[in-house]
XYZ file of C-alpha atoms in Angstrom:
390
model
C -19.046 9.456 40.473
C -16.905 6.250 42.446
C -17.732 3.388 44.177
C -14.978 1.241 46.398
C -16.246 -1.988 47.841
C -13.763 -3.386 50.667
C -14.545 -6.575 52.352
C -16.250 -6.123 55.637
C -17.133 -7.986 58.749
C -20.404 -9.515 57.554
C -21.552 -10.936 54.476
C -21.438 -7.336 52.613
C -18.890 -5.587 51.101
C -18.428 -1.844 52.949
C -19.234 0.868 50.410
C -17.791 4.136 49.869
C -18.995 6.624 47.143
C -16.966 9.727 46.259
C -17.914 12.313 43.669
C -14.667 13.559 41.012
C -13.973 16.167 38.883
C -12.471 15.088 35.252
C -9.369 17.436 35.479
C -5.943 16.124 35.865
C -5.485 17.371 39.701
C -9.092 15.553 40.612
C -8.223 12.577 38.476
C -5.023 12.147 40.739
C -6.598 12.424 44.116
C -9.066 9.745 42.944
C -5.885 7.577 41.855
C -4.185 8.149 45.266
C -7.508 7.159 47.019
C -8.122 3.849 45.382
C -4.403 2.925 46.569
C -5.039 3.920 49.824
C -8.440 1.810 49.871
C -6.626 -1.024 48.420
C -8.185 -1.007 45.320
C -6.452 -3.732 43.015
C -9.568 -3.812 40.232
C -11.313 -1.203 38.910
C -14.431 -0.783 36.210
C -15.063 2.305 34.141
C -18.033 2.909 31.645
C -16.898 3.801 28.069
C -18.464 7.351 27.298
C -17.241 8.490 23.528
C -14.012 9.797 24.204
C -14.636 11.396 27.760
C -12.781 7.818 29.014
C -9.438 8.248 27.733
C -8.424 10.653 30.406
C -9.648 8.738 32.865
C -8.168 5.820 31.866
C -4.638 6.997 31.319
C -4.484 8.548 34.850
C -5.740 5.648 36.629
C -4.259 2.501 34.691
C -0.826 2.926 36.625
C -3.094 2.669 40.092
C -4.523 -0.401 39.402
C -5.906 -3.280 37.006
C -8.618 -1.163 34.943
C -11.119 -2.633 32.158
C -13.574 -0.585 30.006
C -16.592 -2.120 29.346
C -19.206 -1.035 26.901
C -22.044 0.780 28.379
C -24.448 -1.351 25.915
C -23.753 -4.214 28.476
C -24.137 -2.792 31.776
C -27.033 -1.273 31.100
C -28.947 -0.838 34.543
C -32.962 -2.470 34.921
C -34.919 1.080 34.206
C -35.529 2.818 36.762
C -33.490 4.970 39.650
C -31.073 6.323 36.532
C -28.291 8.291 38.718
C -24.629 8.588 38.462
C -24.503 7.487 41.961
C -26.637 4.285 41.201
C -24.761 3.420 38.187
C -20.816 3.306 39.525
C -22.483 1.268 42.317
C -24.084 -0.878 40.023
C -20.784 -1.430 38.094
C -19.051 -2.401 41.527
C -21.501 -5.024 41.905
C -20.976 -6.520 38.502
C -17.291 -6.122 38.793
C -17.581 -7.769 42.504
C -19.356 -10.665 41.050
C -17.501 -11.078 37.443
C -20.355 -10.076 35.362
C -17.826 -8.006 33.099
C -16.583 -8.132 29.927
C -13.284 -5.821 29.344
C -13.163 -4.338 25.857
C -10.306 -4.087 24.341
C -7.650 -1.547 24.668
C -4.646 -1.676 23.122
C -1.092 -0.616 25.397
C -0.113 2.862 24.652
C 1.927 2.476 22.217
C -0.457 1.031 19.618
C -3.010 3.903 20.832
C -0.451 6.807 19.668
C -0.076 4.299 16.231
C -3.778 4.402 16.118
C -4.403 8.079 16.354
C -1.825 8.770 14.032
C -2.937 6.453 11.168
C -6.523 7.728 11.913
C -5.244 11.091 11.364
C -3.747 10.274 8.068
C -6.781 8.811 6.751
C -9.125 11.649 7.677
C -6.505 14.011 6.306
C -6.177 11.964 2.935
C -10.049 12.297 2.936
C -9.949 16.200 3.555
C -7.810 16.118 0.584
C -10.044 14.157 -1.931
C -12.842 16.773 -0.803
C -10.690 20.351 -1.723
C -9.799 18.180 -5.148
C -13.536 17.466 -5.823
C -14.287 21.309 -4.903
C -11.546 22.378 -7.225
C -13.091 20.063 -10.207
C -16.243 21.727 -9.428
C -14.670 25.549 -10.166
C -13.280 24.119 -13.357
C -16.411 22.878 -14.237
C -17.932 26.261 -13.558
C -15.495 27.735 -15.985
C -16.357 25.287 -18.645
C -12.913 23.164 -18.238
C -13.687 19.720 -19.624
C -9.864 18.365 -18.246
C -11.566 15.701 -16.271
C -12.964 13.930 -19.050
C -9.860 13.592 -20.985
C -7.081 13.130 -18.098
C -7.484 10.165 -16.084
C -6.195 11.821 -13.015
C -7.359 15.590 -12.888
C -4.758 16.309 -10.045
C -1.995 13.941 -11.385
C 1.317 16.256 -12.378
C 0.300 17.340 -15.893
C -3.038 18.486 -14.508
C -1.934 20.338 -12.269
C 0.582 21.765 -14.567
C -2.287 23.007 -16.400
C -3.979 24.265 -13.368
C -1.646 26.666 -12.150
C -1.098 27.683 -15.851
C -4.684 28.747 -15.678
C -4.027 31.048 -12.482
C -1.083 32.221 -14.014
C -3.630 33.666 -16.763
C -2.925 31.195 -19.426
C -6.264 30.659 -21.678
C -4.853 29.113 -24.758
C -5.621 26.259 -25.437
C -3.035 25.037 -27.509
C -0.400 26.324 -24.474
C -2.057 24.453 -22.241
C -2.034 21.055 -24.009
C 1.836 21.183 -24.657
C 2.197 20.668 -20.588
C 1.337 17.357 -21.450
C 3.460 14.196 -19.606
C 3.560 10.986 -21.030
C 0.655 8.810 -21.900
C -1.281 12.225 -21.830
C 0.611 14.264 -24.977
C -0.927 11.360 -27.482
C -4.446 13.452 -26.457
C -3.289 16.677 -27.065
C -6.486 17.286 -29.890
C -8.929 16.477 -27.310
C -7.243 17.946 -24.453
C -7.173 21.492 -26.689
C -10.625 21.027 -26.789
C -11.053 20.330 -23.468
C -9.180 23.141 -22.099
C -11.206 25.754 -24.008
C -13.180 27.215 -21.485
C -14.476 30.967 -19.881
C -12.084 31.059 -17.197
C -12.631 34.683 -14.990
C -10.522 35.992 -12.423
C -13.018 34.730 -9.806
C -12.415 31.412 -11.373
C -8.315 32.036 -10.954
C -8.950 32.998 -7.364
C -11.005 30.045 -6.220
C -8.583 27.590 -8.094
C -5.685 28.990 -6.465
C -7.179 29.415 -2.912
C -7.583 25.335 -3.513
C -4.623 24.927 -4.586
C -2.673 26.226 -1.355
C -4.831 24.379 0.386
C -4.439 21.039 -1.340
C -0.652 21.177 -0.841
C -0.887 22.316 3.230
C -2.841 19.026 3.295
C -0.741 17.009 1.184
C 2.288 18.451 3.215
C 0.588 17.522 6.751
C 0.098 13.783 4.811
C 3.938 13.391 4.222
C 4.557 14.843 7.749
C 2.038 12.604 9.628
C 3.133 9.292 7.267
C 7.290 10.398 8.884
C 5.694 10.514 12.138
C 3.874 7.063 11.908
C 7.388 5.400 10.221
C 8.841 6.267 12.998
C 6.517 4.691 15.648
C 6.428 1.279 13.209
C 10.066 0.955 14.425
C 8.978 -1.734 16.666
C 6.394 -3.544 14.758
C 8.348 -3.900 11.723
C 7.825 -7.750 11.709
C 4.705 -7.254 11.853
C 4.392 -5.016 8.961
C 6.649 -7.241 6.593
C 4.198 -10.276 7.395
C 0.831 -8.150 6.976
C 2.363 -6.787 3.600
C 2.041 -10.678 2.463
C -1.600 -10.530 2.515
C -3.552 -9.667 -0.644
C -4.465 -6.201 -1.249
C -2.653 -4.973 2.316
C 0.147 -2.340 1.183
C 2.624 -0.423 3.782
C -0.250 1.957 4.398
C -2.738 -0.907 5.426
C -0.484 -2.657 7.189
C 0.473 0.314 9.518
C -3.456 1.165 10.025
C -3.956 -2.400 10.414
C -1.410 -2.273 13.340
C -2.389 0.831 14.535
C -6.008 -1.007 15.046
C -5.425 -3.966 16.609
C -1.936 -4.573 17.512
C 0.431 -7.166 17.057
C 0.023 -9.478 20.483
C -3.269 -11.056 19.182
C -3.346 -12.617 22.899
C -6.434 -10.634 23.550
C -8.535 -12.398 21.634
C -9.206 -16.129 21.857
C -9.663 -16.989 18.145
C -9.485 -15.766 14.265
C -13.363 -15.693 14.903
C -13.389 -13.031 17.751
C -11.183 -10.599 15.891
C -13.585 -11.000 13.260
C -16.943 -10.270 15.690
C -15.188 -7.645 17.010
C -14.340 -5.971 13.781
C -18.252 -6.731 13.155
C -17.610 -8.370 9.766
C -19.420 -12.042 11.027
C -23.338 -12.438 10.984
C -25.557 -11.260 13.281
C -26.816 -14.066 15.614
C -30.133 -13.534 16.862
C -32.691 -16.186 17.487
C -35.676 -15.948 19.455
C -38.482 -18.855 19.872
C -36.085 -21.021 17.261
C -36.886 -18.358 15.201
C -34.030 -16.789 13.225
C -34.201 -12.934 13.109
C -32.032 -10.654 11.451
C -28.514 -11.985 10.503
C -27.327 -8.381 10.029
C -23.683 -8.145 11.504
C -23.375 -5.824 14.526
C -21.580 -1.936 14.007
C -18.555 -3.273 15.224
C -15.209 -1.120 15.052
C -16.484 1.016 12.476
C -12.052 1.943 11.286
C -10.999 -1.661 11.193
C -14.256 -2.705 9.026
C -13.691 0.123 6.815
C -10.061 -0.750 6.351
C -10.786 -4.568 5.886
C -13.627 -4.178 3.310
C -10.558 -1.675 1.670
C -8.598 -4.596 1.705
C -11.154 -7.246 0.627
C -12.014 -4.977 -2.411
C -8.380 -4.874 -3.631
C -8.039 -8.441 -2.758
C -11.167 -9.344 -4.648
C -9.647 -7.745 -7.806
C -6.067 -9.436 -7.666
C -5.061 -12.398 -9.897
C -5.114 -16.095 -9.143
C -5.965 -15.826 -5.418
C -8.457 -17.281 -2.890
C -9.677 -13.806 -1.981
C -10.546 -12.975 -5.714
C -11.946 -16.373 -6.165
C -14.081 -16.620 -2.937
C -15.471 -12.998 -4.265
C -16.285 -14.362 -7.688
C -18.416 -17.415 -5.670
C -20.110 -15.670 -3.711
C -20.869 -12.031 -5.554
C -23.190 -13.474 -8.220
C -25.770 -15.182 -5.575
C -25.454 -12.969 -2.090
C -24.207 -9.026 -4.055
C -21.173 -7.899 -4.380
C -21.410 -6.106 -0.908
C -21.718 -9.347 1.008
C -19.303 -11.067 -0.887
C -17.046 -8.204 0.422
C -17.586 -8.679 3.617
C -16.951 -12.192 3.444
C -13.449 -12.129 1.689
C -12.833 -9.215 4.488
C -13.631 -11.696 7.139
C -11.676 -14.232 5.559
C -8.717 -11.840 5.540
C -9.148 -10.950 8.975
C -8.930 -13.844 10.398
C -5.640 -14.711 8.309
C -4.248 -12.154 9.842
C -4.690 -13.756 13.746
C -3.007 -16.142 12.387
C -0.500 -14.616 10.364
C 0.276 -12.301 13.664
C 0.136 -15.813 16.323
C 2.393 -17.793 14.360
C 4.484 -15.449 12.684
C 4.055 -16.830 9.232
C 3.409 -15.475 5.962
C -0.164 -15.546 4.005
C -0.360 -18.581 2.144
C -2.137 -18.262 -0.964
C -4.231 -21.230 -1.869
C -5.042 -20.114 -5.099
C -7.372 -19.016 -7.533
C -8.142 -22.670 -8.334
C -9.207 -23.608 -4.638
C -12.974 -24.115 -4.949
C -12.626 -25.913 -8.488
C -10.147 -28.850 -6.827
C -12.031 -28.701 -3.410
C -15.103 -30.126 -5.650
C -13.931 -31.340 -8.791
C -16.750 -33.848 -9.344
C -19.243 -31.145 -8.540
C -17.823 -28.516 -11.001
C -17.147 -31.311 -14.000
C -21.047 -31.758 -13.420
C -21.960 -28.173 -13.295
C -19.903 -27.566 -16.470
C -20.875 -30.479 -18.978
C -24.301 -29.922 -17.648
C -24.099 -25.884 -19.023
C -22.595 -27.391 -21.921
C -25.681 -29.621 -22.697
C -28.418 -27.527 -22.266
C -27.150 -25.277 -24.721
C -27.258 -28.458 -27.120
C -23.411 -30.080 -27.007
C -22.943 -33.592 -26.034
C -19.645 -33.874 -23.667
C -17.828 -36.975 -23.182
C -14.887 -36.217 -20.283
C -11.502 -37.689 -20.292
C -8.736 -37.643 -17.719
C -5.929 -35.370 -19.135
């Protein structure tokens, strides 16, 4: 349902409502009708993935904005598609709509590829878990000795099991690297009861795993080809603790390289759902739980924060250690992710590399407080301390 408001002779605009199907031909007719009516601005409601074909066809015809369905909800009652489109047109005419972030087409295509790679990697992990389940059913305890069951050594042993090899000593000889020092434990772990049924299952899972890994490699090559126009952004993002090439590509695909869409770094963190909630009524603060936000960028930012929190001599690790004892590990990770995402906004806006404040930032920021705290701890366990400047 489409409602067009055009200025009329009176105070109220002239209203036209039409119904179109979402096929490509019908959407092209809709775009032609909007151009015929002289429409320059249009708004549409975001509904799952069903807004994408409409947006792709109407985007060249006029200035199109996408709005969150929660923000344009009508007053209860008279809920019809025609009433919804009229209400949306009225809100757009009065400037009461807030556009959602829709990146350019090149960034959207890169985003789809990065999300596809993440989904394929997740499926690879699931296949690996099912393969370990078959090994456990055959009483093969390979994962209790090898840190990576699906490493080079582990795959060689699994292929040998599929081909019919059952001698634990012969299987242990396939170990490589540091795993060769555990031959005795490997021989004990590889002695099982592998039947023909287990060999068939392992063979099928290994074939599926290899096919998925080939798809991951193919998608990764396509991502690298699409990243040619964003190399400067990827090089700057890699300077952030916890960000590697894969994470830099995924960040670029989720938020793009142009930060002008977000007025400030805090707007970016709020859009991602990485800031505390703000709900106050009658002077009472209600739940401060963060909203859902963008689930993909939120999960990616938390993964980066987890890697950064385990880095050495970095501000992110110091922030995590400072917040985790009192706030808990999960809230500390959200805080680190918030800090990193705000840093990404400044990095892409100013086109400058990440500047690490150091692991002793908070100690240097409050030197007297830190000294008093450490002296107090020593005095509580029976020491007398006299401080002298170094």
